[in-house]
PDB file of C-alpha atoms in Angstrom:
ATOM      1  CA  MET U   1     119.697 127.372 120.294  1.00 82.00           C
ATOM      2  CA  ALA U   2     122.338 124.788 121.384  1.00 94.00           C
ATOM      3  CA  GLN U   3     121.161 125.218 125.102  1.00 95.00           C
ATOM      4  CA  LEU U   4     117.452 124.670 123.907  1.00 95.00           C
ATOM      5  CA  VAL U   5     118.269 121.523 122.046  1.00 97.00           C
ATOM      6  CA  ARG U   6     120.258 120.023 125.010  1.00 98.00           C
ATOM      7  CA  HIS U   7     117.443 120.825 127.611  1.00 98.00           C
ATOM      8  CA  TYR U   8     115.083 119.422 125.100  1.00 97.00           C
ATOM      9  CA  LEU U   9     117.105 116.075 124.931  1.00 98.00           C
ATOM     10  CA  LEU U  10     117.597 115.960 128.655  1.00 98.00           C
ATOM     11  CA  ILE U  11     113.680 116.680 129.297  1.00 98.00           C
ATOM     12  CA  VAL U  12     112.875 114.107 126.814  1.00 98.00           C
ATOM     13  CA  VAL U  13     115.014 111.332 127.877  1.00 98.00           C
ATOM     14  CA  ILE U  14     114.050 111.750 131.434  1.00 98.00           C
ATOM     15  CA  ALA U  15     110.458 111.760 130.425  1.00 98.00           C
ATOM     16  CA  ALA U  16     110.727 108.995 128.274  1.00 98.00           C
ATOM     17  CA  VAL U  17     112.536 106.722 130.657  1.00 98.00           C
ATOM     18  CA  VAL U  18     109.802 107.389 133.488  1.00 98.00           C
ATOM     19  CA  PHE U  19     106.785 107.055 131.128  1.00 98.00           C
ATOM     20  CA  PHE U  20     107.729 104.553 128.582  1.00 98.00           C
ATOM     21  CA  VAL U  21     109.871 102.037 130.232  1.00 97.00           C
ATOM     22  CA  ASN U  22     107.942  98.788 130.888  1.00 97.00           C
ATOM     23  CA  LEU U  23     104.645 100.689 129.946  1.00 96.00           C
ATOM     24  CA  GLY U  24     102.908  97.695 128.636  1.00 94.00           C
ATOM     25  CA  GLY U  25     104.374  95.380 131.479  1.00 92.00           C
ATOM     26  CA  PRO U  26     101.594  95.616 134.114  1.00 91.00           C
ATOM     27  CA  ARG U  27      98.319  94.252 133.379  1.00 90.00           C
ATOM     28  CA  LEU U  28      95.420  96.862 133.476  1.00 90.00           C
ATOM     29  CA  TRP U  29      94.700  97.601 136.721  1.00 86.00           C
ATOM     30  CA  ASP U  30      91.942  99.416 139.077  1.00 84.00           C
ATOM     31  CA  ARG U  31      88.494  99.934 137.873  1.00 85.00           C
ATOM     32  CA  ASP U  32      88.852 102.403 135.203  1.00 90.00           C
ATOM     33  CA  GLU U  33      91.566 100.969 133.039  1.00 92.00           C
ATOM     34  CA  PRO U  34      89.866  97.940 131.664  1.00 93.00           C
ATOM     35  CA  PHE U  35      86.649  99.941 131.237  1.00 91.00           C
ATOM     36  CA  ASN U  36      88.199 102.453 129.257  1.00 92.00           C
ATOM     37  CA  ALA U  37      90.169  99.752 127.245  1.00 94.00           C
ATOM     38  CA  ARG U  38      86.878  97.649 126.547  1.00 94.00           C
ATOM     39  CA  CYS U  39      84.943 100.824 125.516  1.00 93.00           C
ATOM     40  CA  THR U  40      87.862 101.589 123.118  1.00 93.00           C
ATOM     41  CA  MET U  41      87.600  97.977 121.618  1.00 95.00           C
ATOM     42  CA  GLU U  42      83.751  98.160 121.486  1.00 94.00           C
ATOM     43  CA  MET U  43      84.192 101.291 119.546  1.00 93.00           C
ATOM     44  CA  LEU U  44      86.732  99.472 117.068  1.00 94.00           C
ATOM     45  CA  GLU U  45      84.730  96.461 116.702  1.00 93.00           C
ATOM     46  CA  ARG U  46      81.506  98.648 115.671  1.00 92.00           C
ATOM     47  CA  GLY U  47      83.778 100.837 113.379  1.00 91.00           C
ATOM     48  CA  ASP U  48      82.181 103.745 115.255  1.00 89.00           C
ATOM     49  CA  TRP U  49      84.433 106.510 116.144  1.00 87.00           C
ATOM     50  CA  VAL U  50      81.871 108.963 117.259  1.00 89.00           C
ATOM     51  CA  VAL U  51      79.829 107.385 120.174  1.00 88.00           C
ATOM     52  CA  PRO U  52      81.668 105.752 123.229  1.00 89.00           C
ATOM     53  CA  ASP U  53      79.687 102.554 124.167  1.00 85.00           C
ATOM     54  CA  TYR U  54      80.338 100.033 126.792  1.00 85.00           C
ATOM     55  CA  ASN U  55      78.358  96.724 126.946  1.00 85.00           C
ATOM     56  CA  GLY U  56      75.766  98.245 124.363  1.00 82.00           C
ATOM     57  CA  GLN U  57      75.041 101.176 126.469  1.00 86.00           C
ATOM     58  CA  VAL U  58      76.167 104.870 125.559  1.00 89.00           C
ATOM     59  CA  ARG U  59      79.113 106.133 127.656  1.00 83.00           C
ATOM     60  CA  PHE U  60      78.968 109.976 128.237  1.00 81.00           C
ATOM     61  CA  ALA U  61      81.299 110.014 131.329  1.00 78.00           C
ATOM     62  CA  LYS U  62      84.590 110.487 129.501  1.00 77.00           C
ATOM     63  CA  PRO U  63      85.243 112.612 126.301  1.00 83.00           C
ATOM     64  CA  ALA U  64      85.546 110.722 123.148  1.00 88.00           C
ATOM     65  CA  ALA U  65      88.863 112.073 122.207  1.00 91.00           C
ATOM     66  CA  MET U  66      90.600 109.700 124.892  1.00 92.00           C
ATOM     67  CA  TYR U  67      89.162 106.805 123.072  1.00 94.00           C
ATOM     68  CA  TRP U  68      90.254 108.239 119.578  1.00 94.00           C
ATOM     69  CA  PHE U  69      93.736 108.233 120.570  1.00 96.00           C
ATOM     70  CA  MET U  70      93.628 105.051 122.090  1.00 96.00           C
ATOM     71  CA  MET U  71      91.963 103.645 119.044  1.00 96.00           C
ATOM     72  CA  SER U  72      94.861 104.937 116.793  1.00 96.00           C
ATOM     73  CA  ALA U  73      97.369 103.249 119.061  1.00 97.00           C
ATOM     74  CA  VAL U  74      95.450  99.941 118.981  1.00 97.00           C
ATOM     75  CA  ALA U  75      95.239 100.161 115.084  1.00 95.00           C
ATOM     76  CA  VAL U  76      99.188 100.593 115.216  1.00 97.00           C
ATOM     77  CA  PHE U  77     100.155  98.428 118.102  1.00 97.00           C
ATOM     78  CA  GLY U  78      97.481  96.041 118.460  1.00 97.00           C
ATOM     79  CA  PRO U  79      95.120  95.525 121.479  1.00 96.00           C
ATOM     80  CA  THR U  80      97.965  95.688 124.109  1.00 96.00           C
ATOM     81  CA  GLU U  81      98.329  97.414 127.493  1.00 96.00           C
ATOM     82  CA  PHE U  82     101.107  99.370 125.775  1.00 97.00           C
ATOM     83  CA  ALA U  83      98.885 100.649 123.221  1.00 97.00           C
ATOM     84  CA  PHE U  84      96.036 101.680 125.457  1.00 97.00           C
ATOM     85  CA  ARG U  85      98.691 103.477 127.626  1.00 97.00           C
ATOM     86  CA  PHE U  86     100.826 104.936 124.502  1.00 98.00           C
ATOM     87  CA  TRP U  87      98.761 108.176 124.266  1.00 98.00           C
ATOM     88  CA  SER U  88      98.858 108.947 128.024  1.00 97.00           C
ATOM     89  CA  ALA U  89     102.737 108.626 128.159  1.00 98.00           C
ATOM     90  CA  VAL U  90     103.023 110.904 125.129  1.00 98.00           C
ATOM     91  CA  ALA U  91     100.915 113.528 126.556  1.00 98.00           C
ATOM     92  CA  GLY U  92     102.938 113.160 129.758  1.00 98.00           C
ATOM     93  CA  VAL U  93     106.016 114.085 127.641  1.00 98.00           C
ATOM     94  CA  GLY U  94     104.250 117.024 126.065  1.00 98.00           C
ATOM     95  CA  SER U  95     103.075 118.337 129.302  1.00 98.00           C
ATOM     96  CA  VAL U  96     106.565 118.275 130.759  1.00 98.00           C
ATOM     97  CA  LEU U  97     107.889 120.075 127.518  1.00 98.00           C
ATOM     98  CA  ALA U  98     104.983 122.671 127.790  1.00 98.00           C
ATOM     99  CA  THR U  99     105.959 123.071 131.632  1.00 98.00           C
ATOM    100  CA  TYR U 100     109.934 123.819 130.342  1.00 98.00           C
ATOM    101  CA  HIS U 101     108.498 126.695 128.220  1.00 98.00           C
ATOM    102  CA  ILE U 102     106.272 128.161 130.790  1.00 98.00           C
ATOM    103  CA  GLY U 103     109.302 128.397 133.348  1.00 97.00           C
ATOM    104  CA  ARG U 104     111.571 129.493 130.497  1.00 96.00           C
ATOM    105  CA  ARG U 105     109.311 132.198 129.436  1.00 96.00           C
ATOM    106  CA  LEU U 106     108.608 133.491 132.873  1.00 96.00           C
ATOM    107  CA  PHE U 107     111.925 133.219 134.616  1.00 96.00           C
ATOM    108  CA  ASN U 108     114.892 131.601 132.620  1.00 95.00           C
ATOM    109  CA  PRO U 109     115.989 128.425 130.950  1.00 96.00           C
ATOM    110  CA  GLN U 110     117.328 126.745 134.117  1.00 97.00           C
ATOM    111  CA  VAL U 111     113.974 127.188 136.070  1.00 97.00           C
ATOM    112  CA  GLY U 112     112.013 125.747 133.086  1.00 98.00           C
ATOM    113  CA  LEU U 113     114.279 122.736 133.110  1.00 98.00           C
ATOM    114  CA  TRP U 114     114.170 122.144 136.727  1.00 98.00           C
ATOM    115  CA  GLY U 115     110.323 122.787 136.613  1.00 98.00           C
ATOM    116  CA  ALA U 116     110.110 120.112 133.644  1.00 98.00           C
ATOM    117  CA  VAL U 117     112.377 117.481 135.528  1.00 98.00           C
ATOM    118  CA  VAL U 118     110.505 118.017 138.820  1.00 98.00           C
ATOM    119  CA  LEU U 119     107.015 117.452 137.150  1.00 98.00           C
ATOM    120  CA  ALA U 120     108.484 114.530 135.021  1.00 98.00           C
ATOM    121  CA  THR U 121     109.622 112.538 138.239  1.00 98.00           C
ATOM    122  CA  SER U 122     106.408 113.560 140.514  1.00 98.00           C
ATOM    123  CA  LEU U 123     104.786 110.322 141.416  1.00 98.00           C
ATOM    124  CA  MET U 124     101.390 111.066 140.737  1.00 97.00           C
ATOM    125  CA  PHE U 125     101.869 112.825 137.569  1.00 98.00           C
ATOM    126  CA  ALA U 126     103.907 109.645 136.464  1.00 98.00           C
ATOM    127  CA  VAL U 127     101.158 107.256 137.465  1.00 96.00           C
ATOM    128  CA  LEU U 128      98.693 109.429 135.528  1.00 96.00           C
ATOM    129  CA  SER U 129     101.116 109.454 132.413  1.00 97.00           C
ATOM    130  CA  ARG U 130     100.995 105.655 132.465  1.00 97.00           C
ATOM    131  CA  THR U 131      97.219 104.878 132.970  1.00 96.00           C
ATOM    132  CA  VAL U 132      94.532 104.262 130.505  1.00 95.00           C
ATOM    133  CA  LYS U 133      92.435 107.328 131.815  1.00 93.00           C
ATOM    134  CA  ALA U 134      91.666 110.696 130.180  1.00 93.00           C
ATOM    135  CA  ASP U 135      93.742 112.583 132.988  1.00 95.00           C
ATOM    136  CA  ALA U 136      97.080 112.870 131.098  1.00 96.00           C
ATOM    137  CA  LEU U 137      95.595 114.288 128.046  1.00 96.00           C
ATOM    138  CA  MET U 138      93.655 116.833 130.046  1.00 96.00           C
ATOM    139  CA  ILE U 139      96.512 117.833 131.886  1.00 97.00           C
ATOM    140  CA  LEU U 140      98.341 118.177 128.560  1.00 98.00           C
ATOM    141  CA  PHE U 141      95.529 120.480 127.083  1.00 97.00           C
ATOM    142  CA  ASP U 142      95.457 122.447 130.293  1.00 98.00           C
ATOM    143  CA  THR U 143      99.255 123.001 130.392  1.00 98.00           C
ATOM    144  CA  LEU U 144      98.984 124.010 126.645  1.00 98.00           C
ATOM    145  CA  ALA U 145      96.363 126.367 127.235  1.00 98.00           C
ATOM    146  CA  VAL U 146      98.461 128.024 130.156  1.00 98.00           C
ATOM    147  CA  LEU U 147     101.494 128.150 128.020  1.00 98.00           C
ATOM    148  CA  VAL U 148      99.418 130.095 125.216  1.00 98.00           C
ATOM    149  CA  PHE U 149      98.252 132.605 128.046  1.00 98.00           C
ATOM    150  CA  VAL U 150     102.039 133.058 129.043  1.00 97.00           C
ATOM    151  CA  TRP U 151     103.181 133.487 125.575  1.00 97.00           C
ATOM    152  CA  ALA U 152     100.556 136.060 124.951  1.00 96.00           C
ATOM    153  CA  VAL U 153     100.909 138.117 128.037  1.00 96.00           C
ATOM    154  CA  PHE U 154     104.492 137.760 129.302  1.00 95.00           C
ATOM    155  CA  ARG U 155     107.532 139.068 127.449  1.00 89.00           C
ATOM    156  CA  PRO U 156     110.516 136.542 127.541  1.00 84.00           C
ATOM    157  CA  ALA U 157     112.494 136.713 130.683  1.00 66.00           C
ATOM    158  CA  ASP U 158     115.748 137.194 129.010  1.00 62.00           C
ATOM    159  CA  GLN U 159     114.730 140.012 126.842  1.00 62.00           C
ATOM    160  CA  PRO U 160     117.337 142.382 126.637  1.00 57.00           C
ATOM    161  CA  GLY U 161     116.650 145.766 128.465  1.00 48.00           C
ATOM    162  CA  ASP U 162     114.029 143.789 130.565  1.00 47.00           C
ATOM    163  CA  GLN U 163     114.782 145.777 133.837  1.00 48.00           C
ATOM    164  CA  ASP U 164     111.506 144.855 135.581  1.00 49.00           C
ATOM    165  CA  ALA U 165     111.659 141.088 134.988  1.00 48.00           C
ATOM    166  CA  GLY U 166     110.727 140.209 138.490  1.00 49.00           C
ATOM    167  CA  GLN U 167     107.777 142.768 138.334  1.00 47.00           C
ATOM    168  CA  ARG U 168     105.442 141.414 135.765  1.00 46.00           C
TER     169      ARG U 168
END
């Protein structure tokens, strides 16, 4: 149990530094970030939590859940770059923790730890976890689905009496 807590602390600290430090510093960039942020603000201004709307036109291109998350952060932090990116960073931390548990279940705690650290410090994953896009949330939910599958199908790697751990 102490090892699990140590690993959690290490993973969360590394991921938090990579994903949260200066999260609100850069202005919204590329085409999608301002577009998604404006859609969120229009939904908030209309008080409509159901239909994503941009410039008076319904927007079906992105899942509404992304806007719900951003709307909740804007309600707490105000309409800032940090608020729009907050849930992407949280989803990044969640994906890293889920990756840890997948590696831990399939192999051992050290493999899970290294897998989580490598994912947290991977450039493209870090960029996606710091942007106003649906990607980080989708990665989180996909990783959680894989984790549920791994928990359902595979025995713990460190289970006593597990002679054929490598032949799953």
